[in-house]
CSV table of C-alpha atoms in Angstrom, one decimal:
chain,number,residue,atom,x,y,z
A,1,UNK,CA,-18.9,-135.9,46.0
A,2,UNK,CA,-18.8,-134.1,42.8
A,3,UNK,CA,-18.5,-130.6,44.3
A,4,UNK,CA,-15.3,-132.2,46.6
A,5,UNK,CA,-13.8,-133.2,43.3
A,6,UNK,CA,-14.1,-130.3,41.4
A,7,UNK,CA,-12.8,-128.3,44.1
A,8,UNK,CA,-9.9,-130.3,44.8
A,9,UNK,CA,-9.5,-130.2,41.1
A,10,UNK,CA,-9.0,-126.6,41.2
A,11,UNK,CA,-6.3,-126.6,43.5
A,12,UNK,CA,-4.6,-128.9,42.1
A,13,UNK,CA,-4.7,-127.0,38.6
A,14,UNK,CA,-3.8,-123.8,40.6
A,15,UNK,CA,-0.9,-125.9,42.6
A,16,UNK,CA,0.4,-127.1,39.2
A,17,UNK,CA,0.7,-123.2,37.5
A,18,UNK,CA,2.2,-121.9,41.0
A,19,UNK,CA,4.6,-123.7,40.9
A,20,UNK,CA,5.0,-123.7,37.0
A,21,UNK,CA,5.9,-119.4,37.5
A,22,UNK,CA,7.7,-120.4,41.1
A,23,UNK,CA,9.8,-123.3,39.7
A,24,UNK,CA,12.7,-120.8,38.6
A,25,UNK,CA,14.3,-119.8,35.4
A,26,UNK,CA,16.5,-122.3,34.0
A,27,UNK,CA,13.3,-124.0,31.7
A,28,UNK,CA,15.0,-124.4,28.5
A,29,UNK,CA,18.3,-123.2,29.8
A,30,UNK,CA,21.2,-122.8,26.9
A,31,UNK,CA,19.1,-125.2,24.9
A,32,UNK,CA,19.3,-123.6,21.3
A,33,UNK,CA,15.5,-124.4,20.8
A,34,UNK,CA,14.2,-122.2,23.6
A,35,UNK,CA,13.2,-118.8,23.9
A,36,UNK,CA,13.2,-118.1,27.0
A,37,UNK,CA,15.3,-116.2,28.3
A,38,UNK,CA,17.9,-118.4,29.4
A,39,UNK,CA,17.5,-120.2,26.5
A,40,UNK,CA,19.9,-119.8,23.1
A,41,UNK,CA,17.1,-119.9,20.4
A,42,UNK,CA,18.3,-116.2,19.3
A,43,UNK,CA,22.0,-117.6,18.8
A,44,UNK,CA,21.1,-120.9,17.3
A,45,UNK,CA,18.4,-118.5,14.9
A,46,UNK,CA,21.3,-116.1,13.7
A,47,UNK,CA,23.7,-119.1,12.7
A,48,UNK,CA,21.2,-120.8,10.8
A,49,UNK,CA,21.1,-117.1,8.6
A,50,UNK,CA,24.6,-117.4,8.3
A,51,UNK,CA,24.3,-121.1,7.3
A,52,UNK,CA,25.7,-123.2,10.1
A,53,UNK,CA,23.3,-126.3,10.9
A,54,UNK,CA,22.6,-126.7,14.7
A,55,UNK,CA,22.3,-130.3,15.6
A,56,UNK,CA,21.4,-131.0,19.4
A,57,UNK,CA,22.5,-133.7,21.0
A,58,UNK,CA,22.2,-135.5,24.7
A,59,UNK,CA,24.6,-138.1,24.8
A,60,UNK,CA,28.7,-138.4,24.6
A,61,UNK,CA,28.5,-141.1,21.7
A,62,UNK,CA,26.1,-139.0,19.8
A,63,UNK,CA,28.7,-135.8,20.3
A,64,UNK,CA,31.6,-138.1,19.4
A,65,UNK,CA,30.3,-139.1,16.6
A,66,UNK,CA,29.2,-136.2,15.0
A,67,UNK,CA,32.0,-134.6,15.2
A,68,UNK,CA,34.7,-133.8,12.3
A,69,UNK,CA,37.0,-130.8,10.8
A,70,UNK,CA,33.8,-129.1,9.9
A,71,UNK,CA,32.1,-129.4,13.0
A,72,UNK,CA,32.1,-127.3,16.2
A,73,UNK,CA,31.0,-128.9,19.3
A,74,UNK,CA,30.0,-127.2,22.0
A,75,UNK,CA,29.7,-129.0,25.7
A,76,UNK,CA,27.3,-126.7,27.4
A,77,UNK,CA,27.8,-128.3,31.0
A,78,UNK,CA,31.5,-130.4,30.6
A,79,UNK,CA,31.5,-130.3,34.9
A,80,UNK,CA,28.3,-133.4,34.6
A,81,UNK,CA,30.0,-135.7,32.2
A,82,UNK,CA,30.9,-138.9,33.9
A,83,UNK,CA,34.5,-140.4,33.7
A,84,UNK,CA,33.2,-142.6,30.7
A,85,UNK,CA,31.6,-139.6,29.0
A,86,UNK,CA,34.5,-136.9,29.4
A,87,UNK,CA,37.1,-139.9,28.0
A,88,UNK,CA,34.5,-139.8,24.5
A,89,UNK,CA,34.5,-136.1,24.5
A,90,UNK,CA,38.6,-136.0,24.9
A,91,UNK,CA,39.0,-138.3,21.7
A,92,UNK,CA,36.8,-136.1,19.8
A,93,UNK,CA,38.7,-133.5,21.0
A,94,UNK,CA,42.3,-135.1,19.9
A,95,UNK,CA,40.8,-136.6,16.5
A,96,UNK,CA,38.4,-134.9,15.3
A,97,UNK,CA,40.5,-132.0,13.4
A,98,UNK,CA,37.1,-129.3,14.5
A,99,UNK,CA,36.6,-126.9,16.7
A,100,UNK,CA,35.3,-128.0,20.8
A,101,UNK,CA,34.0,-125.4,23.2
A,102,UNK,CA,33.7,-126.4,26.7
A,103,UNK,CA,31.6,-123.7,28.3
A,104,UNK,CA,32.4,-122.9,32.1
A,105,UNK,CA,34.6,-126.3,32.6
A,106,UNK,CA,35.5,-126.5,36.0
A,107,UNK,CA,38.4,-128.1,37.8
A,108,UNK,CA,36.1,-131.5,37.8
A,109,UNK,CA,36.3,-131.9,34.0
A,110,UNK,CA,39.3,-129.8,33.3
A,111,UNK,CA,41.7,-132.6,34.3
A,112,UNK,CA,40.5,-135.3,31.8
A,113,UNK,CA,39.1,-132.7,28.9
A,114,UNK,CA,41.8,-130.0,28.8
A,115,UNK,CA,45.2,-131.0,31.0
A,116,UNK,CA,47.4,-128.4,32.1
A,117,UNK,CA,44.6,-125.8,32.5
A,118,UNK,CA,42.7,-125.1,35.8
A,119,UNK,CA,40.3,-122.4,37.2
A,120,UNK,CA,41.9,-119.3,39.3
A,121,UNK,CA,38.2,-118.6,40.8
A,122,UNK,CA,35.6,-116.2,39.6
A,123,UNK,CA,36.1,-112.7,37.8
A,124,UNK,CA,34.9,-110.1,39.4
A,125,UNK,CA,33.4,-108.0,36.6
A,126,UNK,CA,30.8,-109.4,34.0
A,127,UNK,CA,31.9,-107.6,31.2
A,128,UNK,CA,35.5,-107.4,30.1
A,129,UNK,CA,38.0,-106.0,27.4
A,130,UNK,CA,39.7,-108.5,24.9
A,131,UNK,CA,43.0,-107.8,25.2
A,132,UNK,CA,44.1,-110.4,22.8
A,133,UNK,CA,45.1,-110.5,19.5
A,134,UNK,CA,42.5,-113.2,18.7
A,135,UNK,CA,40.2,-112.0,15.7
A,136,UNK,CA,37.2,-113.4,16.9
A,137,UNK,CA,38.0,-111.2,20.2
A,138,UNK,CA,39.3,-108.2,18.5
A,139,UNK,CA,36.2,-108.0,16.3
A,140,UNK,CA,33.6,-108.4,19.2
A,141,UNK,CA,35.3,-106.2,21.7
A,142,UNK,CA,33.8,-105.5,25.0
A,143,UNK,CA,31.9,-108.6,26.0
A,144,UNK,CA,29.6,-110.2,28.8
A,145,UNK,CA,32.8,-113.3,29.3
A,146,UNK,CA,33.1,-112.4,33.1
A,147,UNK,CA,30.9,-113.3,36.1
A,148,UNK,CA,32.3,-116.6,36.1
A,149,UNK,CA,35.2,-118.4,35.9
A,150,UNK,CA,38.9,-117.4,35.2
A,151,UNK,CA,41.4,-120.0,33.8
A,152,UNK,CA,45.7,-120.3,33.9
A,153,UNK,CA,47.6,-122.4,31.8
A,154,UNK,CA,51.1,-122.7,30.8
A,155,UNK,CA,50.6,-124.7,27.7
A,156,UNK,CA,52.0,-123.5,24.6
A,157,UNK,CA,50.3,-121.9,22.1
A,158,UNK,CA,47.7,-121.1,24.3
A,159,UNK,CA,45.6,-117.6,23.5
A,160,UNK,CA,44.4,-115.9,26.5
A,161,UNK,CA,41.5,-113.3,26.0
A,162,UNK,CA,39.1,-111.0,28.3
A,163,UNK,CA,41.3,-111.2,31.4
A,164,UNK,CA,39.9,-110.4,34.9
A,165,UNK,CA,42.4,-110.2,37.8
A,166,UNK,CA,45.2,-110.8,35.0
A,167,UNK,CA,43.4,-114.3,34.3
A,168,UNK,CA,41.5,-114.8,30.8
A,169,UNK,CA,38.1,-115.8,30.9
A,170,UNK,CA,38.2,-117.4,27.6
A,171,UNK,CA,40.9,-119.4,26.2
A,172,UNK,CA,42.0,-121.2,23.0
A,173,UNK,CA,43.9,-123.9,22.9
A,174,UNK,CA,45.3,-125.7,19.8
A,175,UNK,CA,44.8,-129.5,19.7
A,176,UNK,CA,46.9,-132.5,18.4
A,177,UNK,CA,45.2,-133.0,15.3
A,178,UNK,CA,46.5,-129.8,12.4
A,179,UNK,CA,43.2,-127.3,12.2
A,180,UNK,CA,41.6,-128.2,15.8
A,181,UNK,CA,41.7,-125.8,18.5
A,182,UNK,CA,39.8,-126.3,22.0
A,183,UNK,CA,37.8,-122.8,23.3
A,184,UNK,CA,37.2,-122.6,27.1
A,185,UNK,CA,34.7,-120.6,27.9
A,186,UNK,CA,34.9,-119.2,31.2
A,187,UNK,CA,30.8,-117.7,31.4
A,188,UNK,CA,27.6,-118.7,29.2
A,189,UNK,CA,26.3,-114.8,29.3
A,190,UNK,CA,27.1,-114.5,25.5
A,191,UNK,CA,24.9,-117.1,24.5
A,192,UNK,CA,21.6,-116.7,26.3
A,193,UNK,CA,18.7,-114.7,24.9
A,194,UNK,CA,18.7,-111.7,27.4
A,195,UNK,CA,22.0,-110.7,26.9
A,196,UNK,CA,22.9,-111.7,23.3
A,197,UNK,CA,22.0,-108.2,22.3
A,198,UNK,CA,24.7,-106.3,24.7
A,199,UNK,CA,28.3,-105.4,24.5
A,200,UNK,CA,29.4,-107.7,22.0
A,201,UNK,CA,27.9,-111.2,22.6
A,202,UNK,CA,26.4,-112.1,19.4
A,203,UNK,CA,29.5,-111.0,17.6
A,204,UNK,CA,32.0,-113.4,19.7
A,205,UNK,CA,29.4,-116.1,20.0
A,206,UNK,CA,28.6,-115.9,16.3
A,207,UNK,CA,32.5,-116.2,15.6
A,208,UNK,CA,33.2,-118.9,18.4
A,209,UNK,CA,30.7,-121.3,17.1
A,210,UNK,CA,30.1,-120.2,13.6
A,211,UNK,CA,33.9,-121.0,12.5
A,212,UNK,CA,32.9,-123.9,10.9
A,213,UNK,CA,29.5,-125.3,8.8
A,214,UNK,CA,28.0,-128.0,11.8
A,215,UNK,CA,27.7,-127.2,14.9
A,216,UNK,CA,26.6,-130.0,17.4
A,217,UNK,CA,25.5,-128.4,20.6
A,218,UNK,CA,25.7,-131.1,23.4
A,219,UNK,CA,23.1,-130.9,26.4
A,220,UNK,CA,24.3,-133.9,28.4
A,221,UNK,CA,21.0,-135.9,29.7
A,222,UNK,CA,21.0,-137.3,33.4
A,223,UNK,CA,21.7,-140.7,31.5
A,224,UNK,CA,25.5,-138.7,31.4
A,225,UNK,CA,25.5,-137.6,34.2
A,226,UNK,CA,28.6,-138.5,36.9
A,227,UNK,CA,27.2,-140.8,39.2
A,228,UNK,CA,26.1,-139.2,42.7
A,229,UNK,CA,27.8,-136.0,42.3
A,230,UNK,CA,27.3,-133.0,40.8
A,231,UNK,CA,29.3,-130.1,39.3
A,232,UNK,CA,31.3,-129.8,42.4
A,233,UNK,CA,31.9,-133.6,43.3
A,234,UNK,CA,29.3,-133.1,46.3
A,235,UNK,CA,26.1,-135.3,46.8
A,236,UNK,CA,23.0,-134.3,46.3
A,237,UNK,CA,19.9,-135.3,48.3
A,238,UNK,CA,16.5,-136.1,46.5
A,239,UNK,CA,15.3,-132.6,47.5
A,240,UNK,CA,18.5,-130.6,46.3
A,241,UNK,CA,17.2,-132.2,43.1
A,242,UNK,CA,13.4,-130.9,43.4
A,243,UNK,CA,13.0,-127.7,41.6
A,244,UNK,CA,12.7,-124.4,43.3
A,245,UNK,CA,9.3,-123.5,43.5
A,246,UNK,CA,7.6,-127.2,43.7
A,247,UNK,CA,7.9,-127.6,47.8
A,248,UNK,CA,5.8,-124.8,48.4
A,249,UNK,CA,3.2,-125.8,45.8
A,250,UNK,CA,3.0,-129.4,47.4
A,251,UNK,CA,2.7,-127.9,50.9
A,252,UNK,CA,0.1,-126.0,49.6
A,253,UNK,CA,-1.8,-128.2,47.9
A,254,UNK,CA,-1.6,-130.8,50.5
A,255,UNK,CA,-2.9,-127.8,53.4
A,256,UNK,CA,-6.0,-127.6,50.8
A,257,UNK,CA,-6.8,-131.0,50.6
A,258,UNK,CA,-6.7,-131.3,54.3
A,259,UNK,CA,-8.9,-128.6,54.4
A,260,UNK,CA,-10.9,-129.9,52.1
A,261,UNK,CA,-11.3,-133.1,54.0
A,262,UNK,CA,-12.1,-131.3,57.1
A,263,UNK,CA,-14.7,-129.6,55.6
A,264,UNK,CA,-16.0,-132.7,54.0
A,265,UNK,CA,-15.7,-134.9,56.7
A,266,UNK,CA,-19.0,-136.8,58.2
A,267,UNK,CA,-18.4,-138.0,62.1
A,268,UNK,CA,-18.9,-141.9,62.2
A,269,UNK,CA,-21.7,-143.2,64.8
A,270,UNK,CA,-23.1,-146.3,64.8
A,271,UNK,CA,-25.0,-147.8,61.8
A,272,UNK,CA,-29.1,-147.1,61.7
A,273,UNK,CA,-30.7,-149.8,60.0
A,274,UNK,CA,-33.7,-147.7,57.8
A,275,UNK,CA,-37.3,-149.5,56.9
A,276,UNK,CA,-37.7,-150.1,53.1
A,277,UNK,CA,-40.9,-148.5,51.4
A,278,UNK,CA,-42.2,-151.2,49.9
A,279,UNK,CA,-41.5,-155.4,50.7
A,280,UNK,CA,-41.2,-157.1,47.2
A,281,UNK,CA,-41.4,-160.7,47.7
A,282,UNK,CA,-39.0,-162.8,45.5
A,283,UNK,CA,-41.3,-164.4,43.9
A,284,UNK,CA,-42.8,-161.4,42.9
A,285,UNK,CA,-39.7,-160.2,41.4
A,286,UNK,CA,-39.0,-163.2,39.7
A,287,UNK,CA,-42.4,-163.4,38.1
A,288,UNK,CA,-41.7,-159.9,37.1
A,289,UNK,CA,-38.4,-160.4,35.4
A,290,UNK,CA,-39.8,-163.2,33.5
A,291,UNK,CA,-42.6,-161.1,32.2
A,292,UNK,CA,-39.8,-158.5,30.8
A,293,UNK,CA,-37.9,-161.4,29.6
A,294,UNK,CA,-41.0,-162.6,27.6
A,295,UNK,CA,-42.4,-159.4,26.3
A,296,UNK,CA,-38.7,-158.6,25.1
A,297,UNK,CA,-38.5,-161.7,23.5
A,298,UNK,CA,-35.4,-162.5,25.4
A,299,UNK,CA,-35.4,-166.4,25.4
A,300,UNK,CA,-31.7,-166.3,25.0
A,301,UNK,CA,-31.2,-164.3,28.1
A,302,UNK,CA,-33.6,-166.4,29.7
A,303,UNK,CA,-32.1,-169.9,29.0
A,304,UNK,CA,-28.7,-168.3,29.7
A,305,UNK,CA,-29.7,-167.3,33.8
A,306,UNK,CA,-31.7,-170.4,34.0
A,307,UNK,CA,-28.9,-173.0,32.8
A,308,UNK,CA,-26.1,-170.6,35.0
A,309,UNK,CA,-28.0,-170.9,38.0
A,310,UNK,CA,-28.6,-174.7,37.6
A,311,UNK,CA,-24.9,-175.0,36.9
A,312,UNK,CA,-23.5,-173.0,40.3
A,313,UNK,CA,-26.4,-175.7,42.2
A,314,UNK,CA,-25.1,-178.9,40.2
A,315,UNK,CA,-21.3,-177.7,41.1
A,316,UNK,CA,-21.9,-177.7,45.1
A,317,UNK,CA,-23.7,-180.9,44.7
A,318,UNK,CA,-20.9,-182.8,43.3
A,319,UNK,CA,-18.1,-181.1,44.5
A,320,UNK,CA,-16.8,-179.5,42.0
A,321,UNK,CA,-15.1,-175.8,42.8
A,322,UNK,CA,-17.7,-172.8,42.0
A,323,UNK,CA,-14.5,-171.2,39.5
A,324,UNK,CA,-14.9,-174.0,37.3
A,325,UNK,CA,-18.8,-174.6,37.8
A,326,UNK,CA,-19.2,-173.1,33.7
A,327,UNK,CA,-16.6,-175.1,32.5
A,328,UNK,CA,-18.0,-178.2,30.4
A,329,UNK,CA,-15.2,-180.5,31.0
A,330,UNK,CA,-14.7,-179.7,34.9
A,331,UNK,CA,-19.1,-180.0,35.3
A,332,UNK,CA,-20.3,-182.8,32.6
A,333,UNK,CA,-18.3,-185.6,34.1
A,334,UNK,CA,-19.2,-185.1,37.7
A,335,UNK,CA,-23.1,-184.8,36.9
A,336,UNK,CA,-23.1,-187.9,34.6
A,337,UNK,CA,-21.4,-189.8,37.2
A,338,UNK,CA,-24.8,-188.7,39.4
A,339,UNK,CA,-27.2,-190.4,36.9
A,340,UNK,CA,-29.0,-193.3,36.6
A,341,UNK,CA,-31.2,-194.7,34.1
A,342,UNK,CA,-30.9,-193.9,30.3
A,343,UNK,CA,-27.7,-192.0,29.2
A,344,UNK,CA,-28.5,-188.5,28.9
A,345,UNK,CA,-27.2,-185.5,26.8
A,346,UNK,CA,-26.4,-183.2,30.0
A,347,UNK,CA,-23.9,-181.2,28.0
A,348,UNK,CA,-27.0,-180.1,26.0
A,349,UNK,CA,-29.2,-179.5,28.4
A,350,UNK,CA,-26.7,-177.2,30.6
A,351,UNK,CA,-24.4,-175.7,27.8
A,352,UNK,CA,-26.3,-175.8,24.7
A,353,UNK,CA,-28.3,-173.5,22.3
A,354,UNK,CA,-31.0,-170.8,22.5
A,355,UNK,CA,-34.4,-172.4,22.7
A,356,UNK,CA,-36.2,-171.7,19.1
A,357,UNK,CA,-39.3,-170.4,21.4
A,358,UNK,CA,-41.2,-170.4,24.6
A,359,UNK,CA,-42.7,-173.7,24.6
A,360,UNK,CA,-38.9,-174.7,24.5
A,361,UNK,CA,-37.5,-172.4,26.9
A,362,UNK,CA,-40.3,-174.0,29.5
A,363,UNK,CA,-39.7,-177.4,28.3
A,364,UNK,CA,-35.7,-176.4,29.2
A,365,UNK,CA,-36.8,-175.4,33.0
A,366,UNK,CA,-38.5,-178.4,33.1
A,367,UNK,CA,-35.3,-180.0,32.1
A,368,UNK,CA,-33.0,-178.9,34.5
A,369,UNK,CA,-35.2,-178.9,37.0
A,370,UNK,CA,-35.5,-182.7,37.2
A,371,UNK,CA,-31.9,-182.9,36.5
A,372,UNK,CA,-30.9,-181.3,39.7
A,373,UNK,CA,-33.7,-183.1,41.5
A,374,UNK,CA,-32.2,-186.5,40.8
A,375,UNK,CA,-28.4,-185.3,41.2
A,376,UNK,CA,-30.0,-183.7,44.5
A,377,UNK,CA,-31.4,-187.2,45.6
A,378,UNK,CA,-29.2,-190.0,44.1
């Protein structure tokens, strides 16, 4: 039995780190604590030098809230927010006086968190000239902003930067409130750890989200989620939402155990009754417990089987239910009522204390031994 659970437990150990390497690369993904490399750990790292505070956040309120004319907040997935959640995001948007980046918004969010701007499909090459006469642009140059998502708008004001097909991949819009602007993002390639290094990512990510002192970078939870659709307003079944990776390592790990079971298995016949040793009458065995209980001194475990077995005998003699055969108040009463003669303290004698030695503990068997005697016979 041992060896079976040791070896099961090894498959299930190897199961668990297969699927661990198999289970894809989005572990930690844009989340400015990671270092992986999806993660944004090396952006995050650089801003703190340059004295921006990252704050992480999961929730909508939590965003709102924190936000301010000294804060940035970016909205690493805007296309999950829920009706409820994009509504909080828009009035920080409109009031807050800071800076919002919405990375890769698509048409799903686009309509409540930046009107008058929708998608024109994806670019076709991932990194792109600025073209614009933004500074933050102009100052990076080349950059990884393509791959993803291109954007049109005919609002006014509106920069357009990094163009792809004659639609930008990033834009800036200003806001209501005097000092706010709203950044769309078109791709996240400029903030994850394996390409931060090329073209120039870290310089247009270090300007986009370093403009002011706070930066509050929103990973919206499942808790914010839109209910029963994803990013692209479709449904997703309960295995869509398994990671990559895990199916296999289930499948295998169940084939193991099967085979495990197989090779563990014993083929049921019928049962073969075996002769014992040795025949130990039970009065032998009773004699020898009481000669351990003696030499152990052990009066009060002793008393304590003789008045419990008493007790469970008394209770089917007067009817009272074996769960509440221990219970003073259920077991006194109904003995008593047995009695004749001179009033006698059975509470004593079946619930009371340790004998003080073993002329008491035989004068106690003696006890309730004539007590069930004349509840057995009345």
């Amino acid at each position: 039995m041992r060896r079976t659970a040791a070896v099961l437990a090894v498959l299930a150990a190897g199961a668990v780190i297969l699927a661990a390497l198999n289970s894809g690369t989005r572990h930690g993904h844009l989340d400015p604590r990671s270092a992986d490399p999806t993660g944004s750990r090396a952006v995050a790292e650089l801003l703190k030098e340059r004295g921006v505070t990252t704050r992480v956040v999961t929730t909508a309120r939590e965003a709102a809230d924190a936000t301010g004319p000294s804060t940035t907040l970016l909205v690493t997935d805007p296309d999950r927010l829920g009706a409820g959640q994009r509504s909080a995001i828009r009035s920080a948007i409109d009031l807050s006086g800071g800076r919002t980046v919405l990375l890769a918004p698509g048409d799903h969010s686009l309509s409540d968190l930046s009107p008058g701007v929708r998608t024109e499909g994806d670019a076709g090459s991932d990194d792109l000239d600025p073209r614009c006469a933004l500074p933050a642009a102009t100052s990076a140059g080349r950059a990884g902003t393509g791959g993803d998502l291109r954007y049109t708008t005919a609002l006014p004001g509106a920069t357009a930067c990094y163009p792809s097909g004659g639609h930008p991949t990033l834009l800036v819009l200003p806001t209501g409130t005097t000092g706010g602007d709203t950044v769309l993002l078109g791709s996240e390639t400029i903030l994850l750890n394996e390409s931060l290094a090329e073209q120039g990512n870290a310089s247009l990510a270090l300007q986009l989200l370093g403009s002011r002192p706070d930066l509050v970078w929103y990973m919206p939870s499942l808790a914010d989620s839109d209910p029963g659709t994803g990013p692209g307003g479709q449904d997703k079944s309960l295995l869509e939402l398994v990671p990559a990776g895990w199916s296999w390592a289930l499948l295998q790990l169940f084939l193991a155990a099967t085979l495990a079971a197989l090779w563990r298995a014993r083929r049921l016949g019928p049962l073969v009754t075996e002769k014992l040793p040795v025949a130990v009458r039970a009065s032998e065995a009773t004699e020898g417990r009481a000669r351990l209980y003696r030499k152990a001194g052990a009066r009060d475990r002793a008393a304590t089987v003789l008045r419990a077995a008493t007790r469970e005998r008394l209770a089917a003699l007067v009817g009272v239910p074996p769960t509440r055969a221990h219970e003073p108040a259920a077991l006194v009463p109904a003995v008593s009522a047995r009695l004749t003669g001179e009033p006698r303290d059975v509470t004593a004698l079946l619930f009371g204390t340790t004998p003080s030695d073993d002329a008491a503990l035989v004068a106690l068997a003696d006890h309730l031994d004539a007590l069930e005697r004349e509840v057995r016979t009345s």
